Coordinates of C-alpha atoms in Angstrom, one line a residue:
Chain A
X1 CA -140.5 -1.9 92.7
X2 CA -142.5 0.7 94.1
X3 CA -146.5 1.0 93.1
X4 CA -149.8 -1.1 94.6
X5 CA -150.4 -4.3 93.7
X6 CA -152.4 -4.8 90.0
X7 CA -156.1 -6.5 90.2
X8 CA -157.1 -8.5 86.8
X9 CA -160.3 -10.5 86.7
X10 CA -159.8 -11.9 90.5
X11 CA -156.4 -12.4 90.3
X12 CA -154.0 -9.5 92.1
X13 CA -150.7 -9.6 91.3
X14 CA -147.6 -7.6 93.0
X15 CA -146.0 -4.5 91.7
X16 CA -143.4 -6.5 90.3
X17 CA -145.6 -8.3 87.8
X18 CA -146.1 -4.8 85.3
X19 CA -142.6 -4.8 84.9
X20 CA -142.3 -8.1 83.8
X21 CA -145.1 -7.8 81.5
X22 CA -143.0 -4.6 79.9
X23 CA -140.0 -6.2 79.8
X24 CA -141.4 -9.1 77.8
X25 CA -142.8 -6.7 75.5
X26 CA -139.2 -5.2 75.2
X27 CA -138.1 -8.6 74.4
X28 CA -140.7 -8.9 71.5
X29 CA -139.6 -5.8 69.6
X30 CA -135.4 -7.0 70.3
X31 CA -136.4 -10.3 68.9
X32 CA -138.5 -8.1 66.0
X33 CA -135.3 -6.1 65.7
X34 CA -133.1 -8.6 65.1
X35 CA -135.3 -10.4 62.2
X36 CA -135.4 -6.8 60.2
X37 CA -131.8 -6.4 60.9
X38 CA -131.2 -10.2 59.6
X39 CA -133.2 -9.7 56.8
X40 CA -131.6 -6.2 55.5
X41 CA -128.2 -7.6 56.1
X42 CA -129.2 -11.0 54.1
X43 CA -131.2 -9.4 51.5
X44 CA -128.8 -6.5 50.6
X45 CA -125.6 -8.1 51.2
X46 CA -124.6 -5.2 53.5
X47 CA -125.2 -4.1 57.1
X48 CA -122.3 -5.6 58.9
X49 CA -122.2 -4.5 63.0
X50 CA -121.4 -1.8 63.3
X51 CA -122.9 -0.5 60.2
X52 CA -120.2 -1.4 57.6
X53 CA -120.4 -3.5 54.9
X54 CA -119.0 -7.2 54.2
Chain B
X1 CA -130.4 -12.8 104.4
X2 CA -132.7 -10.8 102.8
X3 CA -133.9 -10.5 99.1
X4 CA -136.5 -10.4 96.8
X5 CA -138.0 -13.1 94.4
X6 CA -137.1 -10.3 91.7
X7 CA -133.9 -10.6 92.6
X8 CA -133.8 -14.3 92.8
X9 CA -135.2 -13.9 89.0
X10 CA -132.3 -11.8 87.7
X11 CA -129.9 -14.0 89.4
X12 CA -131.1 -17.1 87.8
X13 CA -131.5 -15.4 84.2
X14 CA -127.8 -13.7 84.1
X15 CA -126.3 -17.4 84.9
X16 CA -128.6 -18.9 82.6
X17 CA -127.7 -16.3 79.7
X18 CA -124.0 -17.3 80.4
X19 CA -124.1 -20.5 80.6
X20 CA -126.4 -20.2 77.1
X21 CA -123.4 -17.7 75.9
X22 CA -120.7 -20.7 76.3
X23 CA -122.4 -23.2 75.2
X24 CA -122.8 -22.0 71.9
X25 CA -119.4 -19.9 71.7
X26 CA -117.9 -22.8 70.0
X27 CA -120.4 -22.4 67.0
X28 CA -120.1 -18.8 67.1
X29 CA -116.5 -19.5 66.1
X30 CA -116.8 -22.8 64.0
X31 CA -115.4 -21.1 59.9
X32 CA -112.1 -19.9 62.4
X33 CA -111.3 -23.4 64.0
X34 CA -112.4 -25.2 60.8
X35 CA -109.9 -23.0 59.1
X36 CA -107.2 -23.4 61.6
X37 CA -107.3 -26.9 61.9
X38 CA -108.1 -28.1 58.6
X39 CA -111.1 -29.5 59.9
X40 CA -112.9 -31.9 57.2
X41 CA -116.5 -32.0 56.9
X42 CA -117.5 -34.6 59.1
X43 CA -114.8 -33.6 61.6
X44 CA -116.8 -30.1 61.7
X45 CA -119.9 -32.3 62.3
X46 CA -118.9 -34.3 65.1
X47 CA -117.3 -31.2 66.7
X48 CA -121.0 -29.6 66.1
X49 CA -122.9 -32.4 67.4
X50 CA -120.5 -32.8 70.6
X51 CA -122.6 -29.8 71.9
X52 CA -125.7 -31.6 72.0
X53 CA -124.0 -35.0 73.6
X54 CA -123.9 -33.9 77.3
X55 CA -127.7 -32.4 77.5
X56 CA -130.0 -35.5 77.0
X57 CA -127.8 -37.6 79.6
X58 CA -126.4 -34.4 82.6
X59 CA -130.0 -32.7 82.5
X60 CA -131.9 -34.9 84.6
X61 CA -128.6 -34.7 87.1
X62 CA -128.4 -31.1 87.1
X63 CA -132.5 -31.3 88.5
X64 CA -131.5 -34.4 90.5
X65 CA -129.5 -31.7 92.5
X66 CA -130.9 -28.5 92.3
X67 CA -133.4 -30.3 94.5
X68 CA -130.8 -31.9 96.5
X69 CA -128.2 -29.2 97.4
X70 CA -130.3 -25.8 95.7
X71 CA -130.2 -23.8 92.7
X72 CA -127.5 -21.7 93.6
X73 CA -125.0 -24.1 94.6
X74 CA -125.7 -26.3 91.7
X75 CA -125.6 -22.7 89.5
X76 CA -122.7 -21.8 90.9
X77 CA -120.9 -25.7 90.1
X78 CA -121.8 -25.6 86.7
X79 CA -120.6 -21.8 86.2
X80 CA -117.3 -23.0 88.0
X81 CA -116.6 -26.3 86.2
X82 CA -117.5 -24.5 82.5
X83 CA -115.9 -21.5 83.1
X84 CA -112.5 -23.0 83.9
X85 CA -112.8 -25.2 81.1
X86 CA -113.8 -22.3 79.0
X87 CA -110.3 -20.4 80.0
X88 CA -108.1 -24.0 79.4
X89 CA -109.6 -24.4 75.9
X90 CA -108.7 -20.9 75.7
X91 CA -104.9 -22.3 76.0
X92 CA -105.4 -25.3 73.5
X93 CA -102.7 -25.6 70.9
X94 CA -103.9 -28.8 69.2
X95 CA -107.4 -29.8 67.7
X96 CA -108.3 -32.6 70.5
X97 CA -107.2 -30.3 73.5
X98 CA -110.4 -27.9 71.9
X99 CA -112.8 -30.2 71.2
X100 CA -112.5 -32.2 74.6
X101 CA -112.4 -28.7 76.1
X102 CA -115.4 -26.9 74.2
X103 CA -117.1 -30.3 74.8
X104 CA -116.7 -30.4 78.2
X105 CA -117.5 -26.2 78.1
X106 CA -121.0 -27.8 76.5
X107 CA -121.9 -28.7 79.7
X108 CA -123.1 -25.3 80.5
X109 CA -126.2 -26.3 78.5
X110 CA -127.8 -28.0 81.4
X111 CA -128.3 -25.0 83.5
X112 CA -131.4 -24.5 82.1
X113 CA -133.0 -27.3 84.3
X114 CA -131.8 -25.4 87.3
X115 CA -133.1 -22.3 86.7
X116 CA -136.5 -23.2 85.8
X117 CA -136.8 -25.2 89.6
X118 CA -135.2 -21.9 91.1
X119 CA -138.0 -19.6 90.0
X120 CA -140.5 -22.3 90.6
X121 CA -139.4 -22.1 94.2
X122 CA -139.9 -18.6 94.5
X123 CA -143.0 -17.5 92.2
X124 CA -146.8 -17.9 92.8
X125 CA -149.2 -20.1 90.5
X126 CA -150.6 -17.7 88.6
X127 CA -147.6 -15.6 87.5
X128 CA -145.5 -18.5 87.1
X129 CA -145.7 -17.8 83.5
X130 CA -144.5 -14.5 82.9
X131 CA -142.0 -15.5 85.8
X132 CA -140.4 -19.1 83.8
X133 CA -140.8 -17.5 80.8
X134 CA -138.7 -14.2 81.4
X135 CA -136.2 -16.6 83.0
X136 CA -135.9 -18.6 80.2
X137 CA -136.4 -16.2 77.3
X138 CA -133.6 -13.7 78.7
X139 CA -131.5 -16.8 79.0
X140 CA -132.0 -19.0 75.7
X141 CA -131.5 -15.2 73.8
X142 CA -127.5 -15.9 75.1
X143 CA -127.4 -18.3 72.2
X144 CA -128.5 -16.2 69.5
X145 CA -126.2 -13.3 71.1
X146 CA -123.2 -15.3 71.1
X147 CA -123.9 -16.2 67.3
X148 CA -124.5 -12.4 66.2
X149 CA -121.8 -10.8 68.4
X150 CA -119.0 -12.6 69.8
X151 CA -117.5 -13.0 65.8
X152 CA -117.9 -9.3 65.3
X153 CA -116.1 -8.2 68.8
X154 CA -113.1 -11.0 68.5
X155 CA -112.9 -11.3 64.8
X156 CA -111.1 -14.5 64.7
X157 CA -109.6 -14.2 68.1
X158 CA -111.8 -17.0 69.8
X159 CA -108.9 -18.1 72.3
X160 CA -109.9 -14.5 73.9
X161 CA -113.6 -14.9 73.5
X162 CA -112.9 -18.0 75.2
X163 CA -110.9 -16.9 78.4
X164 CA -112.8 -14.0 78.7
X165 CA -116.3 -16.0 79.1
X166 CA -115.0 -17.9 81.4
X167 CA -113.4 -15.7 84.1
X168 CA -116.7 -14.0 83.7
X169 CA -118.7 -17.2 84.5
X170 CA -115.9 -17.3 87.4
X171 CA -117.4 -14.0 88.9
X172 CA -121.3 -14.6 88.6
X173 CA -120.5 -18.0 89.7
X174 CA -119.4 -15.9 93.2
X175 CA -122.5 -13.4 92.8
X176 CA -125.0 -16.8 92.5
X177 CA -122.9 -18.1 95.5
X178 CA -122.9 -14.7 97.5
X179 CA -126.4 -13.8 96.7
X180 CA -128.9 -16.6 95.5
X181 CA -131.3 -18.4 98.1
X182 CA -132.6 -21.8 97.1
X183 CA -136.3 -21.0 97.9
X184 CA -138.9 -18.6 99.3
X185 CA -139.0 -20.7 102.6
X186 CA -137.0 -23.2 104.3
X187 CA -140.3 -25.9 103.7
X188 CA -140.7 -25.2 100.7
X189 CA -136.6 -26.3 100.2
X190 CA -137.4 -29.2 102.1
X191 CA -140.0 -30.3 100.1
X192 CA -137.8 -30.1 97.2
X193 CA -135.2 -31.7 98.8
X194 CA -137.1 -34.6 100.4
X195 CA -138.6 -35.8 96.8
X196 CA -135.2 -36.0 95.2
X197 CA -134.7 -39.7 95.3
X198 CA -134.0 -42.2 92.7
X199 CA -137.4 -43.7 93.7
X200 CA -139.4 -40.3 93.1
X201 CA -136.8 -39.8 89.9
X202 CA -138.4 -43.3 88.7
X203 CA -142.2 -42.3 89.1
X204 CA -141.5 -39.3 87.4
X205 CA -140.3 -41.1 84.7
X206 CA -142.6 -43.7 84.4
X207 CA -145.3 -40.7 84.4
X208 CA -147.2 -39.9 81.5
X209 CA -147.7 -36.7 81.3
X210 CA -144.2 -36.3 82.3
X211 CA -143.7 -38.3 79.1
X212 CA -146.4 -36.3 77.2
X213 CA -144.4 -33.4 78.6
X214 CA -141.5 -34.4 76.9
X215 CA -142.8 -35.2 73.7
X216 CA -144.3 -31.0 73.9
X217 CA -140.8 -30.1 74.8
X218 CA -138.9 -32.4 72.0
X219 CA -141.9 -30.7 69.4
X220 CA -140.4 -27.3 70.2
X221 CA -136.6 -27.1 71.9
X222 CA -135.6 -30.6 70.7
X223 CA -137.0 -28.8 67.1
X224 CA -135.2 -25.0 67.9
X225 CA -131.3 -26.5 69.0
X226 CA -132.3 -29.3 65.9
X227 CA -132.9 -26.6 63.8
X228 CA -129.7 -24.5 64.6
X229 CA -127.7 -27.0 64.0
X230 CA -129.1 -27.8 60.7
X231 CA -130.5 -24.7 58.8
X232 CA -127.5 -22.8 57.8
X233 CA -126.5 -25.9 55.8
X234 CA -130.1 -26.6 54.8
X235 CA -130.4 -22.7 53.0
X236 CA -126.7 -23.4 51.6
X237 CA -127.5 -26.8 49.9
X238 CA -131.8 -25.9 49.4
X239 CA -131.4 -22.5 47.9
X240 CA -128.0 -21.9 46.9
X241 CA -128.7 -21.1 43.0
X242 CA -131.6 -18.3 44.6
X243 CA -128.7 -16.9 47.8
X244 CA -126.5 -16.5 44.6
X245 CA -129.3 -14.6 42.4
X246 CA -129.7 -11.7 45.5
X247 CA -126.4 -11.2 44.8
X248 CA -123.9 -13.4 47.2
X249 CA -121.6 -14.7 45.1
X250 CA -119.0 -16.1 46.9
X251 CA -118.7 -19.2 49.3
X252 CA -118.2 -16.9 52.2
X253 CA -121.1 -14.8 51.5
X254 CA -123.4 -18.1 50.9
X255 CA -122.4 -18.5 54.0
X256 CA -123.6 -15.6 55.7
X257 CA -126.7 -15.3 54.2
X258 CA -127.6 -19.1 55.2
X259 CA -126.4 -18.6 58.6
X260 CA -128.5 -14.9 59.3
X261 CA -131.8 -16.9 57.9
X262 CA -130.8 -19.5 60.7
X263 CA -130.5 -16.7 63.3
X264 CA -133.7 -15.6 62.6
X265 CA -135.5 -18.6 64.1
X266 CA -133.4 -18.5 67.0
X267 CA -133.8 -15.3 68.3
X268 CA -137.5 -15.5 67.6
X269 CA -137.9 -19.1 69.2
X270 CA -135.4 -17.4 71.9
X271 CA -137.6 -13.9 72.8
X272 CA -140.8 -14.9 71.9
X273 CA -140.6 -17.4 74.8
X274 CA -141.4 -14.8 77.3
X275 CA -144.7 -14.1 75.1
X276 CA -145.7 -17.5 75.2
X277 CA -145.6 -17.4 78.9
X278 CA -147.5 -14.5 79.0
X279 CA -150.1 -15.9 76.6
X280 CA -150.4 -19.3 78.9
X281 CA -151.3 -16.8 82.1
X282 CA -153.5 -14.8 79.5
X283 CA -155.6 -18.5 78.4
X284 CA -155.7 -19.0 82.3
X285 CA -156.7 -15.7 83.3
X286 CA -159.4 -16.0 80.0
X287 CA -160.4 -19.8 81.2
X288 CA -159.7 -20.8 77.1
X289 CA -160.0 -24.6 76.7
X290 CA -161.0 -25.1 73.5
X291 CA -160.0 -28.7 72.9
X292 CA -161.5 -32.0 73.0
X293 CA -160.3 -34.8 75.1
X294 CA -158.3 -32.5 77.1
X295 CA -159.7 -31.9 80.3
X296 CA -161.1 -28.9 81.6
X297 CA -161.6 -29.5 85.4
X298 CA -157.8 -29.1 86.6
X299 CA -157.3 -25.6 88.0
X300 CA -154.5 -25.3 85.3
X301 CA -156.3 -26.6 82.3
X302 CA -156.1 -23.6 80.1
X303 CA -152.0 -23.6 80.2
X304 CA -152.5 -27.2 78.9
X305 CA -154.9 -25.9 76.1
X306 CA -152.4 -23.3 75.0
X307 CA -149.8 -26.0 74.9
X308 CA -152.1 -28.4 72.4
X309 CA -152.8 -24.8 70.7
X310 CA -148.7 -24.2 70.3
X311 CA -147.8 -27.7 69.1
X312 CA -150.7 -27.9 66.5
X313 CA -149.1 -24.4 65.3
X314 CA -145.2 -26.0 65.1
X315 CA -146.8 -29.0 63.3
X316 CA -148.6 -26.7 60.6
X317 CA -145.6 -24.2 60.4
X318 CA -143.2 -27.2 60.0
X319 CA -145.4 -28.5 56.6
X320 CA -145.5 -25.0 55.3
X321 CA -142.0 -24.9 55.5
X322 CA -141.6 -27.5 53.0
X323 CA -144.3 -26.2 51.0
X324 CA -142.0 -22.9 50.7
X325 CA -138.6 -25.2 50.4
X326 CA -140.4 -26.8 47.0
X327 CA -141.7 -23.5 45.9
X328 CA -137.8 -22.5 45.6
X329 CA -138.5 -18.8 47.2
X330 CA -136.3 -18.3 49.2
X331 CA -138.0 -15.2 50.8
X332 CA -141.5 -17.0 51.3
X333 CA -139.3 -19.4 52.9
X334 CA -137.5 -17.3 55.3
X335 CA -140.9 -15.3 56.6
X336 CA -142.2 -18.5 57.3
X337 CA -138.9 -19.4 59.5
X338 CA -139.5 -16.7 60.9
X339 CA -143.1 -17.4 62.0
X340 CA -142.0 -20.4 62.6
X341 CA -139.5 -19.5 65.6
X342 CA -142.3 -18.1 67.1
X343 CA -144.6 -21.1 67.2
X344 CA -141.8 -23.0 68.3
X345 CA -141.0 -20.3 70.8
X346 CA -145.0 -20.9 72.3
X347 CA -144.4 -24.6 72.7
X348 CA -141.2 -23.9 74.8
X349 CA -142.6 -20.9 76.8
X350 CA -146.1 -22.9 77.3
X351 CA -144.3 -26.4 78.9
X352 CA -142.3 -25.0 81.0
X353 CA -145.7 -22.6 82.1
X354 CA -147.2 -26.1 83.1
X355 CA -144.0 -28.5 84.2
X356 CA -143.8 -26.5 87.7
X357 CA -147.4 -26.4 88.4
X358 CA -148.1 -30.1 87.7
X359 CA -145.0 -31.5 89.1
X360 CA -144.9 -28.9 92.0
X361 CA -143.8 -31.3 95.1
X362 CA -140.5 -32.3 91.9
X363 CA -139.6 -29.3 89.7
X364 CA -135.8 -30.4 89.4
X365 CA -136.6 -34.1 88.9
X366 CA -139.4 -33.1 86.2
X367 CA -137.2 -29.9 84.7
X368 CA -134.3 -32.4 84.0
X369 CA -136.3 -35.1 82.5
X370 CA -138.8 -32.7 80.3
X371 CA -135.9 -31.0 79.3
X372 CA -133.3 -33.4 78.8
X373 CA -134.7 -36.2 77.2
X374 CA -136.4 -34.1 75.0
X375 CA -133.0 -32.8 73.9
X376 CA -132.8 -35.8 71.8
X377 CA -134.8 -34.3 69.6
X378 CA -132.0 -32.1 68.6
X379 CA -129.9 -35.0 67.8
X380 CA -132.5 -36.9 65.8
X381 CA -134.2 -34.5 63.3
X382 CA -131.5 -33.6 61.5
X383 CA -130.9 -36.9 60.9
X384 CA -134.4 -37.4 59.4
X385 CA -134.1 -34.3 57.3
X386 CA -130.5 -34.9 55.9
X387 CA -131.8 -38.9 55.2
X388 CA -134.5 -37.9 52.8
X389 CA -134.1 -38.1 49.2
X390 CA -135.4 -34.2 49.0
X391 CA -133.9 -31.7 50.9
X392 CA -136.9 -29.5 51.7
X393 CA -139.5 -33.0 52.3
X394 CA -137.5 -33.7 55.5
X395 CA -139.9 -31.0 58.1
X396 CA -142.9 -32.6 56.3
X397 CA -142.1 -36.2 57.6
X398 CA -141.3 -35.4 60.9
X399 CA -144.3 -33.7 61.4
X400 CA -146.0 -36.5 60.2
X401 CA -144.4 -39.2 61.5
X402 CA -143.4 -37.8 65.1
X403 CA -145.2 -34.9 65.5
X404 CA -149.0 -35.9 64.6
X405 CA -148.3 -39.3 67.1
X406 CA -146.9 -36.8 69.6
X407 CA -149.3 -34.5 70.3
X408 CA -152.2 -37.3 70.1
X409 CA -150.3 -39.2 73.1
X410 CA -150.1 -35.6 74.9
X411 CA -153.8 -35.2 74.2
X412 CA -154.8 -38.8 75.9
X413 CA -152.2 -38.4 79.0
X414 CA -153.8 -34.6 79.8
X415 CA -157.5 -36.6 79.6
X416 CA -157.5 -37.2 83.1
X417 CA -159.7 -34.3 85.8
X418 CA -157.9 -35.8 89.0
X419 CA -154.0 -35.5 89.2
X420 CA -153.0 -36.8 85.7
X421 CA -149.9 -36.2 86.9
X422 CA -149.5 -39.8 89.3
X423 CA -151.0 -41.9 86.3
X424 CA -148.5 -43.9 84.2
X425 CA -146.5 -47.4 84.3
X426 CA -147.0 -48.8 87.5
X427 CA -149.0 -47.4 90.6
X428 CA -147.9 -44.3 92.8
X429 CA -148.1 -46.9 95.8
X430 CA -145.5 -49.2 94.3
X431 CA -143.0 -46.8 92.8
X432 CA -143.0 -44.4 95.9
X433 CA -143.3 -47.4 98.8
X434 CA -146.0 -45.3 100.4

C-alpha cells in the first residue's frame, strides 16, 4: 500500500483510498463486460462460456 | 494482532461474496432440480421464494450480534451453519431433504448486515463510501456469478456445486475466525457492543429516518432481489412472440434469452454499487444539495441528496420500463434494464453510504433493520406485477403507488438540521430510559 497520502479539496485520504477508487473502476467495466457479453449471447443465440455455441 | 483496515475490507467482502454465492446457488441450478423432481410450477415457486423467507426476519438478528459478539464471530457462525448445510443438501436424495436444506443454506443471505457494521468499524467518515460500497459491490456480484458460472462449470452436477461451496465456506469461515478483528479499537467495539439492547433495537425502529431508510433501501434492493426473481419469467411471458423472432425457437432457448436479460440488471445493480458509493463521497466532497425540504446543515447532507437523486432515478427508470414493455421492443426494453440496474445500483450503494454515518453509535442494529425489513420488498413486488391485468403495467403502479409515497416520507424524515436521526414514535428519553 505503499505511496503518500492523496489531498482532495481539504479532505486527505490514505494511500489505500486510490486503489479503491481503481478497483471500483475495474468493477464498472466487469459489470460493462458482462452486459455486452449478455447481450451478444442473447441477441445471436451463440456465445456460450467458453466460447461455444448453445 | 496486527492488521490493516484493508485487510479487514477483503476479509469482510470474500465472506460476503460467499455467502452471496450460496444463497443463490439453488437458482443457479433451478431447470436441473425442476427436472429431477418433477417439480410443478408453483412447487418451483415456493422453492424460489423460500430464498427470500429467512432475510426480512434473521437480518435484524444477524446486526443484533455483530454488535454483540463482532463481525467475525458472527461471519464465521453464519459461514459455518450454511456451509454444512450446503454439503448435507449436497447428500439429499428426496425433494424435501433439498428444499429444507437449500432453505436453510438461504440463510447465508443475511451476512450482508454484518459486513456493512464491520467496515463501519474500521473506515473514516469521509471514505466510508468507497469503503461500504466496495464491500458490498464485490460481495452482491457473488449472486450474479453464481447465476452465469456455476451451471457452466457443473453442468447439471449441482450436488457437487453444492459440497464444494460449502467446504469452502468451511475454510474462510477459519480465515474470518483466524484473521478478522471486530473493530479499529477496543472503544469503538464497546460502543457497539454497549448499544445492542432490545431497548436501543426499539428506538431504532421506531426511528424515522431509520424508517425513511428502509423505504430507500426497499426502492432499490427490495426492487433488485424482486426483480431477479421475477424478470426471467416476465421476458418469457412479455416478449415471447419477439425472443422467438431473434431466432430462439425452442422452450429452452426462451429460456436463456429471458434469463441473460435478467442477469443484466443484476450484475449492473451488483457492480455499479461501488460507483454509487463513490458518487455519494464525490456529492460530499462537491457539497451538492440540490433538493428542497431536505436539509442542508448536517455535515452529511450531500450523501442524503444523492440518495433523493438515486430514488427519483429508479422511480423514472421503473415507468420507462413499462413504457418499453407496451412498445413490444424487446431491445428498447432490455437497454433500459440495463440502465435500470444502475439506478437501482445508486440507491443501494448511496444508503448504505449514509446508514453508518447517521446511526454511527448502532450500525448492526440499523444494518439489520434497513436491510432486512426492506427485504420485503422482494417478496411483495412481484406480487403487484404478476396481479395486474397487463404484464408490462405492473413497474408503472409500484412506482406510483409505493414509490412516489416513499421517497416523499424519506424527504420529510431527512427535514430535520439537528440529529434527524433520534426523531420518530416516542421520545429518545422514554425508549432509551436515559
Amino acid at each position: 500500500m505503499g505511496g503518500g497520502s492523496i489531498s482532495q479539496e481539504g479532505v486527505t485520504y490514505e494511500p489505500w483510498y486510490k486503489w479503491g477508487v481503481l478497483v471500483l473502476y475495474l468493477e464498472m467495466l466487469g459489470a460493462v463486460g458482462v452486459c455486452i457479453y449478455s447481450l451478444y449471447m442473447a441477441f445471436t443465440g451463440t456465445g456460450g462460456f467458453p466460447g461455444k455455441g448453445h | 494482532m496486527k492488521t490493516h483496515k484493508v485487510e479487514q475490507l477483503i476479509i469482510a467482502a470474500v465472506a460476503f461474496f460467499w455467502c452471496f454465492l450460496m444463497w443463490f446457488a439453488t437458482a443457479a441450478f433451478a431447470p436441473s432440480i425442476v427436472v429431477e423432481f418433477s417439480l410443478t410450477k408453483a412447487q418451483f415457486g415456493i422453492l424460489a421464494s423460500s430464498a427470500l423467507w429467512a432475510a426480512p426476519i434473521l437480518r435484524p438478528v444477524a446486526g443484533y450480534l455483530a454488535d454483540r459478539i463482532g463481525a467475525p464471530k458472527s461471519f464465521a457462525i453464519v459461514l459455518f451453519f450454511t456451509g454444512i448445510m450446503s454439503i448435507v443438501s449436497a447428500y439429499a436424495e428426496s425433494y424435501a431433504a433439498i428444499f429444507v436444506t437449500r432453505a436453510l443454506v438461504a440463510i447465508a443471505g443475511i451476512a450482508f448486515v454484518i459486513g456493512i457494521q464491520h467496515v463501519a468499524q474500521w473506515f473514516e467518515e469521509e471514505e466510508m463510501g468507497a469503503a461500504e460500497g466496495l464491500y458490498a459491490g464485490t460481495g452482491n456480484a457473488g449472486a450474479g456469478m453464481g447465476m452465469l458460472i456455476l451451471p457452466r462449470i457443473y453442468g447439471t452436477d449441482y450436488s457437487s456445486a453444492f459440497l464444494h461451496l460449502g467446504v469452502v465456506a468451511l475454510v474462510i469461515g477459519v480465515w474470518v475466525l483466524v484473521r478478522g478483528v471486530s473493530a479499529k479499537s477496543a472503544e469503538q467495539a464497546d460502543m457497539a457492543k454497549s448499544t445492542a439492547t432490545l431497548r436501543d433495537t426499539a428506538f431504532v425502529w421506531t426511528r424515522f429516518a431509520a424508517i425513511a431508510l428502509m423505504f430507500a433501501y426497499a426502492m432499490s434492493f427490495g426492487l433488485e432481489i424482486g426483480m431477479n426473481a421475477w424478470l426471467s419469467g416476465y421476458y418469457k411471458m412479455g416478449f415471447e412472440d419477439a425472443i422467438r423472432q431473434l431466432g430462439f425457437s425452442s422452450i429452452r432457448d426462451v429460456q436463456i434469452a429471458a434469463g441473460t436479460f435478467g442477469a443484466v440488471q443484476s450484475f449492473n445493480a451488483s457492480l455499479f454499487r461501488p460507483f454509487s458509493g463513490y458518487m455519494s463521497d464525490l456529492w460530499q466532497r462537491k457539497n451538492w444539495m440540490p433538493f428542497p425540504i431536505i436539509s442542508k446543515s448536517l455535515q452529511y447532507s450531500p450523501r442524503i441528496h444523492w440518495l433523493m437523486f438515486a430514488l427519483l432515478a429508479i422511480t423514472i427508470t421503473m415507468i420507462a420500463l413499462t413504457i418499453a414493455g407496451l412498445s413490444g421492443n424487446v431491445v428498447i426494453s432490455v437497454l433500459i434494464l440495463a440502465l435500470f440496474g444502475i439506478t437501482v445500483s445508486f440507491g443501494t450503494g448511496g444508503t448504505f453510504a449514509i446508514v453508518p454515518l447517521m446511526f454511527k453509535k448502532r450500525p448492526g442494529t440499523a444494518t439489520g433493520f434497513i436491510g432486512g425489513v426492506s427485504c420485503l420488498g422482494g417478496v411483495i413486488y412481484p406480487l403487484v406485477y404478476g396481479g395486474v391485468e397487463n404484464i408490462h403495467m405492473g413497474y408503472a403502479y409500484v412506482a406510483v403507488f409505493f414509490f412516489i409515497p416513499f421517497m416523499l416520507f424519506f424527504a420529510w424524515a431527512m427535514h430535520w438540521d439537528i440529529h434527524p436521526e433520534d426523531h420518530g414514535i416516542g421520545k429518545k428519553e422514554g425508549w432509551l430510559g436515559k
